[in-house]
Amino acid sequence: MLRPSSPRLLLLLPTVTYRTVAFVEAARRLGADLTVASERPSTFERANPTGLVTLDFADPTHAAAQAREFARAHPVHGVVAVDDDTAVVAAAIAEALGLRGNPVAAAAAARDKHQQRQLLATAGVAVPRYELLTIAADPEKVASGVSYPCVLKPLRLSASRGVIRADTQAEFVAAFERIKRILEQTGCGRSLLVEEFVPGREVAVEGLVTHGALYVLALFDKPDPLDGPFFEETIYVTPSRLARTAQQEIAACAQAAVDALGLRDGPIHAEVRHNDRGAWLIELAARPIGGRCSGALRFEIREAGNGERETSLEEIIIRHALGMELPTLERERRASGVMMIPVPGAGVLRDVRGVGAAQAVPLVEEVVITMHPGQPLVPWPEGSRYPGFIFARGGTSEAVEAALRAAHARLEFLTEPAD
């Protein structure tokens, strides 16, 4: 049984998310009282009023007022968000309750790609040249004045949804119309960015910001080229195989972005490209790595009197939010990686074969299929959900990458056309 003095964590979990189990387990390991907040009421809320609460995720100010009312009876000591939208809500709650977190303006700027670009460019952070368009613009007219290759992207969608490269005026017009349809279907605004395409190696930076200082927890290589026309991600592997000077430039670029946005406390996930001109900030989000990818990260934590043990990214994030001690943190000594299993094509999933064979590949730890028979498979750029994840660990990044590819080759997805 938890002690009455246990700190209470308010965990902002959208109804549809991969992150529930990892965060709940981490909170339990730390002995924290946990209140899960969602945007939709739960049938169990009345039976567990301290463990479940409904907040208005669509209105951060309203959500903060609701959280303040909840905290009058059940004091809250930390708040954690798991995705882009709830990051702004968490900032508003932290501000209202005097908790550790980011300023609302900083979280909102990280959420909006155009506002983020403006702040970064003003601060001198290397970002692509960009232009803001509305879906009411005439794409054929705009296309004649664009430098190619370029990238078109929505302002508020995540997981590279709606991100398209165009190399010609005809491709620009087609991409514009495609993104326009995506925005109309999702209701996610009426604007998009047109950016210079930045060549080079792309990496993902997983970090924790404390009092404005960025601590890089992991630097992931993305060995598959992300040159378009769409930008579905596949493999993440750490430690990075880039030269130390390149890694230092990437970390400095991410810190400069944190400074420019005004982020103060919490996790960040950034996409950075590196080429002969240095490091370029592509995007930075004020939240941890998405999907189930955090399973690729384990950390060695040393505690006085308790020796050394492994812990998860979620535990680190919760410790930080609650103001608990953060012992010396180092990523595990082994290389690790995750493959976000590519969508095999449009259709309806009927079955997945070869999972056992994939899990039998040396160094592979787990193959998780997250989609179920009957669910639609939607390729990028309209899609944003992977059918599953493969995890591997080994002595070197090269060995881990090879294991992920070998496991994926053993999977067979059976689909049928959608109606």
Coordinates of C-alpha atoms in Angstrom, one line a residue:
M1 CA 0.0 0.0 0.0
L2 CA 1.3 3.5 -0.8
R3 CA 2.2 5.8 2.0
P4 CA -0.2 8.8 2.5
S5 CA 2.8 11.1 1.9
S6 CA 3.4 9.7 -1.6
P7 CA 3.6 12.4 -4.2
R8 CA 0.8 12.6 -6.7
L9 CA 1.4 12.6 -10.4
L10 CA -1.1 13.9 -12.9
L11 CA -0.6 12.0 -16.1
L12 CA -2.2 13.4 -19.2
L13 CA -3.2 10.4 -21.4
P14 CA -5.3 10.8 -24.5
T15 CA -7.8 8.1 -25.0
V16 CA -5.9 6.7 -28.0
T17 CA -2.2 6.3 -27.0
Y18 CA 0.5 3.7 -26.9
R19 CA 2.0 5.1 -23.7
T20 CA -0.3 4.0 -20.9
V21 CA 1.4 0.9 -19.6
A22 CA 4.9 2.2 -19.6
F23 CA 4.0 5.4 -17.6
V24 CA 1.7 3.6 -15.2
E25 CA 4.3 1.0 -14.4
A26 CA 7.0 3.6 -13.9
A27 CA 4.8 5.6 -11.5
R28 CA 4.1 2.4 -9.5
R29 CA 7.8 1.6 -9.3
L30 CA 8.5 5.0 -7.8
G31 CA 5.6 4.7 -5.3
A32 CA 3.8 7.7 -6.6
D33 CA 0.0 8.2 -6.4
L34 CA -1.2 8.3 -9.9
T35 CA -4.1 10.3 -11.3
V36 CA -4.8 9.6 -15.0
A37 CA -6.4 12.5 -16.9
S38 CA -8.1 11.9 -20.3
E39 CA -10.3 14.0 -22.5
R40 CA -13.2 11.7 -22.3
P41 CA -15.0 10.5 -19.1
S42 CA -14.3 7.0 -17.9
T43 CA -17.1 4.7 -16.7
F44 CA -14.8 4.0 -13.7
E45 CA -14.3 7.6 -12.8
R46 CA -16.9 7.7 -10.0
A47 CA -15.5 4.5 -8.5
N48 CA -12.0 5.9 -8.5
P49 CA -12.3 9.7 -8.2
T50 CA -8.6 10.2 -7.2
G51 CA -7.3 7.9 -9.9
L52 CA -9.2 9.2 -12.9
V53 CA -10.3 12.6 -14.0
T54 CA -11.6 14.2 -17.2
L55 CA -9.9 17.4 -18.4
D56 CA -10.7 19.6 -21.5
F57 CA -7.6 18.9 -23.6
A58 CA -8.9 21.1 -26.3
D59 CA -8.8 24.2 -24.1
P60 CA -5.6 24.4 -21.9
T61 CA -6.9 27.3 -19.8
H62 CA -10.1 25.4 -19.0
A63 CA -8.1 22.2 -18.3
A64 CA -5.8 24.1 -15.9
A65 CA -8.9 25.4 -14.0
Q66 CA -10.3 21.9 -13.8
A67 CA -6.9 20.6 -12.5
R68 CA -6.8 23.4 -9.9
E69 CA -10.2 22.4 -8.7
F70 CA -9.2 18.7 -8.5
A71 CA -5.9 19.6 -6.6
R72 CA -7.9 21.4 -3.9
A73 CA -9.0 18.0 -2.6
H74 CA -6.1 16.0 -4.0
P75 CA -2.8 17.9 -4.0
V76 CA -0.8 17.4 -7.2
H77 CA 3.0 17.4 -7.1
G78 CA 3.8 16.9 -10.8
V79 CA 2.2 16.8 -14.3
V80 CA 3.4 14.8 -17.3
A81 CA 2.2 14.9 -20.9
V82 CA 2.8 12.2 -23.4
D83 CA 2.1 13.9 -26.8
D84 CA 2.2 17.2 -28.6
D85 CA -1.3 18.4 -27.7
T86 CA -1.2 17.5 -24.0
A87 CA 2.2 19.2 -23.7
V88 CA 0.5 22.5 -23.9
V89 CA -2.1 21.4 -21.5
A90 CA 0.6 20.2 -19.1
A91 CA 2.3 23.6 -19.3
A92 CA -0.9 25.4 -18.4
I93 CA -1.5 23.1 -15.4
A94 CA 2.0 23.4 -14.2
E95 CA 1.7 27.2 -14.4
A96 CA -1.6 27.2 -12.5
L97 CA -0.4 24.8 -9.8
G98 CA 3.2 26.1 -9.4
L99 CA 4.7 22.8 -10.6
R100 CA 7.8 22.1 -12.6
G101 CA 7.2 22.5 -16.3
N102 CA 7.5 24.7 -19.4
P103 CA 6.0 28.2 -19.9
V104 CA 2.7 27.9 -21.8
A105 CA 4.1 30.2 -24.6
A106 CA 7.1 27.9 -25.0
A107 CA 5.0 24.8 -25.2
A108 CA 2.6 26.4 -27.6
A109 CA 5.5 27.5 -29.8
A110 CA 7.0 24.0 -29.9
R111 CA 3.5 22.7 -30.9
D112 CA 3.1 25.1 -33.9
K113 CA 5.7 24.5 -36.7
H114 CA 5.4 28.0 -38.1
Q115 CA 5.8 29.8 -34.7
Q116 CA 8.7 27.5 -33.9
R117 CA 10.4 28.4 -37.2
Q118 CA 10.0 32.1 -36.5
L119 CA 11.5 31.9 -33.1
L120 CA 14.4 29.7 -34.1
A121 CA 15.3 31.8 -37.2
T122 CA 15.2 35.0 -35.1
A123 CA 17.6 33.4 -32.6
G124 CA 20.0 32.4 -35.3
V125 CA 19.3 28.6 -35.1
A126 CA 20.0 26.9 -38.4
V127 CA 16.6 26.0 -39.9
P128 CA 15.4 25.6 -43.5
R129 CA 14.1 28.7 -45.4
Y130 CA 10.3 28.6 -45.0
E131 CA 7.1 30.3 -46.1
L132 CA 3.6 30.1 -44.6
L133 CA 0.7 29.4 -46.9
T134 CA -3.0 28.9 -46.4
I135 CA -5.0 26.3 -48.2
A136 CA -6.9 29.1 -50.0
A137 CA -3.7 30.0 -51.9
D138 CA -3.4 29.2 -55.6
P139 CA -0.8 26.4 -55.7
E140 CA 0.1 26.8 -59.3
K141 CA 0.9 30.5 -58.8
V142 CA 3.0 29.8 -55.7
A143 CA 4.8 26.9 -57.3
S144 CA 6.3 29.1 -59.9
G145 CA 8.2 31.1 -57.3
V146 CA 9.4 28.2 -55.1
S147 CA 13.0 26.9 -55.0
Y148 CA 13.3 23.1 -55.5
P149 CA 13.5 20.7 -53.9
C150 CA 11.2 21.8 -51.2
V151 CA 9.1 20.2 -48.4
L152 CA 5.4 20.9 -47.7
K153 CA 4.0 20.1 -44.2
P154 CA 1.0 20.8 -42.0
L155 CA 1.6 23.0 -38.9
R156 CA 0.2 20.7 -36.2
L157 CA 0.2 17.1 -37.4
S158 CA 2.8 14.7 -36.0
A159 CA 4.6 11.5 -37.1
S160 CA 5.5 13.0 -40.5
R161 CA 1.8 12.9 -41.5
G162 CA 1.2 15.1 -44.5
V163 CA 4.9 15.8 -45.0
I164 CA 5.7 15.7 -48.8
R165 CA 8.8 16.6 -50.8
A166 CA 8.3 18.3 -54.2
D167 CA 11.0 18.5 -56.9
T168 CA 9.0 20.2 -59.6
Q169 CA 6.1 22.6 -60.0
A170 CA 3.7 19.8 -60.9
E171 CA 4.8 17.8 -57.8
F172 CA 4.3 21.0 -55.7
V173 CA 0.7 21.4 -56.9
A174 CA -0.1 17.7 -56.3
A175 CA 1.4 17.8 -52.8
F176 CA -0.4 21.0 -51.9
E177 CA -3.8 19.5 -52.9
R178 CA -3.0 16.3 -51.0
I179 CA -2.2 18.2 -47.8
K180 CA -5.3 20.4 -48.2
R181 CA -7.4 17.2 -48.2
I182 CA -5.6 15.9 -45.1
L183 CA -6.2 19.2 -43.3
E184 CA -9.9 19.3 -44.3
Q185 CA -10.4 15.7 -43.1
T186 CA -8.6 16.1 -39.8
G187 CA -9.7 19.6 -39.0
C188 CA -6.1 20.5 -38.1
G189 CA -6.0 24.1 -39.4
R190 CA -5.9 25.7 -42.7
S191 CA -2.2 26.5 -43.1
L192 CA 0.9 24.7 -44.2
L193 CA 4.7 25.4 -44.4
V194 CA 6.8 25.3 -47.5
E195 CA 10.4 24.7 -46.6
E196 CA 13.8 24.3 -48.2
F197 CA 14.7 20.6 -48.3
V198 CA 17.8 20.1 -46.2
P199 CA 20.0 17.1 -47.3
G200 CA 22.1 15.1 -44.9
R201 CA 22.0 12.4 -42.2
E202 CA 19.0 12.7 -39.9
V203 CA 19.1 11.8 -36.2
A204 CA 16.7 12.0 -33.4
V205 CA 17.7 13.7 -30.1
E206 CA 16.0 12.4 -26.9
G207 CA 16.7 14.8 -24.1
L208 CA 15.6 16.2 -20.7
V209 CA 15.6 19.9 -20.0
T210 CA 16.3 21.0 -16.5
H211 CA 16.2 24.7 -15.7
G212 CA 16.7 25.4 -19.3
A213 CA 19.8 23.1 -19.7
L214 CA 19.4 20.2 -22.1
Y215 CA 20.8 16.8 -21.1
V216 CA 21.0 14.5 -24.1
L217 CA 19.7 11.1 -23.0
A218 CA 20.3 9.4 -26.4
L219 CA 21.1 10.3 -30.0
F220 CA 19.5 7.9 -32.5
D221 CA 20.8 7.3 -36.0
K222 CA 18.2 6.8 -38.7
P223 CA 20.1 4.6 -41.1
D224 CA 17.3 4.6 -43.8
P225 CA 17.6 7.8 -45.9
L226 CA 14.7 10.2 -45.4
D227 CA 14.8 11.9 -48.7
G228 CA 11.1 11.7 -49.6
P229 CA 8.7 12.0 -51.3
F230 CA 7.2 10.9 -48.0
F231 CA 8.9 10.6 -44.6
E232 CA 7.7 7.5 -42.9
E233 CA 10.4 6.6 -40.3
T234 CA 11.7 3.1 -39.9
I235 CA 14.8 2.3 -37.8
Y236 CA 16.2 4.1 -34.8
V237 CA 19.6 2.9 -33.5
T238 CA 21.8 4.2 -30.6
P239 CA 24.6 5.0 -29.9
S240 CA 25.0 7.1 -33.0
R241 CA 27.8 6.3 -35.4
L242 CA 28.4 9.9 -36.4
A243 CA 31.7 11.5 -35.6
R244 CA 32.0 13.0 -32.1
T245 CA 32.3 16.6 -33.6
A246 CA 29.0 16.0 -35.5
Q247 CA 27.3 14.8 -32.4
Q248 CA 28.5 17.8 -30.5
E249 CA 27.2 20.1 -33.2
I250 CA 23.8 18.4 -33.1
A251 CA 23.6 18.7 -29.3
A252 CA 24.5 22.4 -29.5
C253 CA 21.8 22.9 -32.1
A254 CA 19.2 21.3 -29.9
Q255 CA 20.2 23.4 -26.9
A256 CA 20.0 26.5 -29.0
A257 CA 16.5 25.5 -30.1
V258 CA 15.5 25.0 -26.4
D259 CA 16.8 28.4 -25.6
A260 CA 15.1 30.1 -28.5
L261 CA 11.7 28.5 -27.6
G262 CA 12.1 29.3 -23.9
L263 CA 11.6 25.7 -22.7
R264 CA 12.5 25.2 -19.1
D265 CA 11.7 21.8 -17.7
G266 CA 10.7 18.5 -19.2
P267 CA 11.4 16.0 -22.0
I268 CA 12.1 17.0 -25.6
H269 CA 12.3 15.0 -28.8
A270 CA 14.1 16.7 -31.7
E271 CA 14.8 15.8 -35.4
V272 CA 18.1 17.3 -36.6
R273 CA 19.9 16.9 -39.9
H274 CA 23.7 17.1 -40.3
N275 CA 25.6 17.9 -43.4
D276 CA 28.8 19.7 -44.5
R277 CA 27.2 23.0 -43.3
G278 CA 26.6 21.7 -39.8
A279 CA 23.5 20.8 -37.8
W280 CA 20.0 21.9 -38.8
L281 CA 17.0 21.8 -36.5
I282 CA 14.1 20.3 -38.4
E283 CA 11.6 20.0 -35.6
L284 CA 11.5 20.0 -31.8
A285 CA 8.7 18.7 -29.7
A286 CA 8.2 19.4 -25.9
R287 CA 7.4 15.7 -25.2
P288 CA 9.1 12.3 -25.1
I289 CA 9.7 10.0 -28.1
G290 CA 6.4 8.7 -29.6
G291 CA 4.7 5.4 -30.0
R292 CA 6.4 2.5 -28.2
C293 CA 9.9 3.6 -29.2
S294 CA 10.9 4.4 -25.6
G295 CA 11.2 0.7 -25.2
A296 CA 14.5 1.0 -27.0
L297 CA 15.9 3.1 -24.2
R298 CA 17.2 1.8 -20.8
F299 CA 19.4 3.7 -18.4
E300 CA 21.8 2.7 -15.7
I301 CA 20.9 4.5 -12.5
R302 CA 23.1 4.5 -9.5
E303 CA 21.5 5.2 -6.1
A304 CA 23.3 5.5 -2.8
G305 CA 22.8 2.3 -0.8
N306 CA 20.9 0.6 -3.7
G307 CA 23.7 0.0 -6.1
E308 CA 23.1 0.1 -9.9
R309 CA 19.9 -0.9 -11.8
E310 CA 18.3 -0.3 -15.1
T311 CA 15.4 2.1 -15.5
S312 CA 13.1 3.4 -18.2
L313 CA 12.7 6.8 -19.9
E314 CA 9.3 7.1 -18.3
E315 CA 10.7 6.7 -14.8
I316 CA 13.2 9.5 -15.5
I317 CA 10.5 11.8 -16.8
I318 CA 8.3 11.2 -13.7
R319 CA 11.2 11.6 -11.3
H320 CA 11.9 15.0 -13.0
A321 CA 8.3 16.1 -12.9
L322 CA 7.9 15.3 -9.2
G323 CA 11.2 17.0 -8.3
M324 CA 12.6 13.7 -7.1
E325 CA 16.4 13.1 -7.1
L326 CA 17.8 12.3 -10.5
P327 CA 20.9 10.0 -9.8
T328 CA 23.7 9.9 -12.3
L329 CA 22.1 8.8 -15.5
E330 CA 23.8 7.0 -18.3
R331 CA 22.3 5.0 -21.2
E332 CA 22.9 1.3 -21.0
R333 CA 26.3 0.0 -22.3
R334 CA 24.7 -2.1 -25.1
A335 CA 23.6 -0.7 -28.4
S336 CA 19.8 -0.8 -28.9
G337 CA 17.3 0.0 -31.5
V338 CA 13.7 -0.1 -32.7
M339 CA 12.1 -0.6 -36.0
M340 CA 8.7 1.1 -36.6
I341 CA 7.4 -1.6 -38.9
P342 CA 6.6 0.1 -42.2
V343 CA 3.0 0.0 -43.5
P344 CA 3.1 -2.7 -46.2
G345 CA 0.4 -1.0 -48.3
A346 CA -3.1 0.3 -48.2
G347 CA -5.8 -2.2 -47.2
V348 CA -7.3 -4.0 -44.3
L349 CA -5.1 -6.1 -42.1
R350 CA -6.2 -9.8 -41.9
D351 CA -3.2 -11.5 -40.3
V352 CA 0.5 -11.2 -39.5
R353 CA 2.6 -14.3 -40.0
G354 CA 6.2 -15.0 -39.0
V355 CA 6.2 -13.2 -35.6
G356 CA 7.7 -16.2 -33.8
A357 CA 10.4 -16.4 -36.5
A358 CA 11.1 -12.7 -36.2
Q359 CA 11.5 -12.9 -32.4
A360 CA 13.9 -15.9 -32.9
V361 CA 16.4 -13.7 -34.7
P362 CA 19.5 -13.3 -32.5
L363 CA 19.6 -9.9 -30.6
V364 CA 15.8 -9.3 -31.1
E365 CA 14.1 -8.9 -27.8
E366 CA 10.5 -8.3 -28.8
V367 CA 8.2 -8.0 -31.8
V368 CA 5.0 -6.1 -30.9
I369 CA 2.1 -6.0 -33.4
T370 CA -0.1 -3.1 -32.3
M371 CA -2.8 -3.3 -35.0
H372 CA -5.5 -5.9 -35.0
P373 CA -7.2 -7.9 -37.8
G374 CA -9.9 -5.7 -39.4
Q375 CA -8.0 -2.4 -38.9
P376 CA -7.2 -0.3 -42.0
L377 CA -3.6 0.1 -43.0
V378 CA -3.0 3.7 -44.2
P379 CA 0.4 4.5 -45.8
W380 CA 2.1 7.9 -45.5
P381 CA 1.5 10.7 -46.0
E382 CA -2.2 10.2 -45.1
G383 CA -1.3 7.6 -42.4
S384 CA 0.5 8.0 -39.1
R385 CA 0.2 4.7 -37.3
Y386 CA 2.6 1.8 -37.6
P387 CA 1.4 -1.8 -37.5
G388 CA 4.0 -2.6 -34.9
F389 CA 7.5 -2.4 -33.5
I390 CA 10.6 -4.5 -33.3
F391 CA 13.2 -4.1 -30.5
A392 CA 16.8 -5.4 -30.4
R393 CA 19.9 -5.0 -28.3
G394 CA 23.5 -6.1 -28.9
G395 CA 27.1 -5.2 -28.8
T396 CA 27.2 -2.7 -31.7
S397 CA 24.8 -0.4 -33.5
E398 CA 25.6 -2.3 -36.7
A399 CA 24.6 -5.6 -35.2
V400 CA 21.4 -4.2 -33.9
E401 CA 20.4 -2.7 -37.2
A402 CA 21.1 -6.0 -39.0
A403 CA 19.0 -7.9 -36.5
L404 CA 16.1 -5.4 -36.9
R405 CA 16.2 -5.8 -40.7
A406 CA 16.4 -9.6 -40.5
A407 CA 13.4 -9.8 -38.2
H408 CA 11.4 -7.6 -40.4
A409 CA 12.2 -9.8 -43.4
R410 CA 10.5 -12.7 -41.6
L411 CA 7.2 -10.9 -41.2
E412 CA 4.4 -11.4 -43.7
F413 CA 1.3 -9.1 -43.6
L414 CA -1.8 -10.5 -45.1
T415 CA -4.2 -7.8 -46.3
E416 CA -7.2 -7.3 -48.5
P417 CA -8.5 -4.2 -50.3
A418 CA -10.5 -1.7 -48.3
D419 CA -14.2 -1.4 -49.2

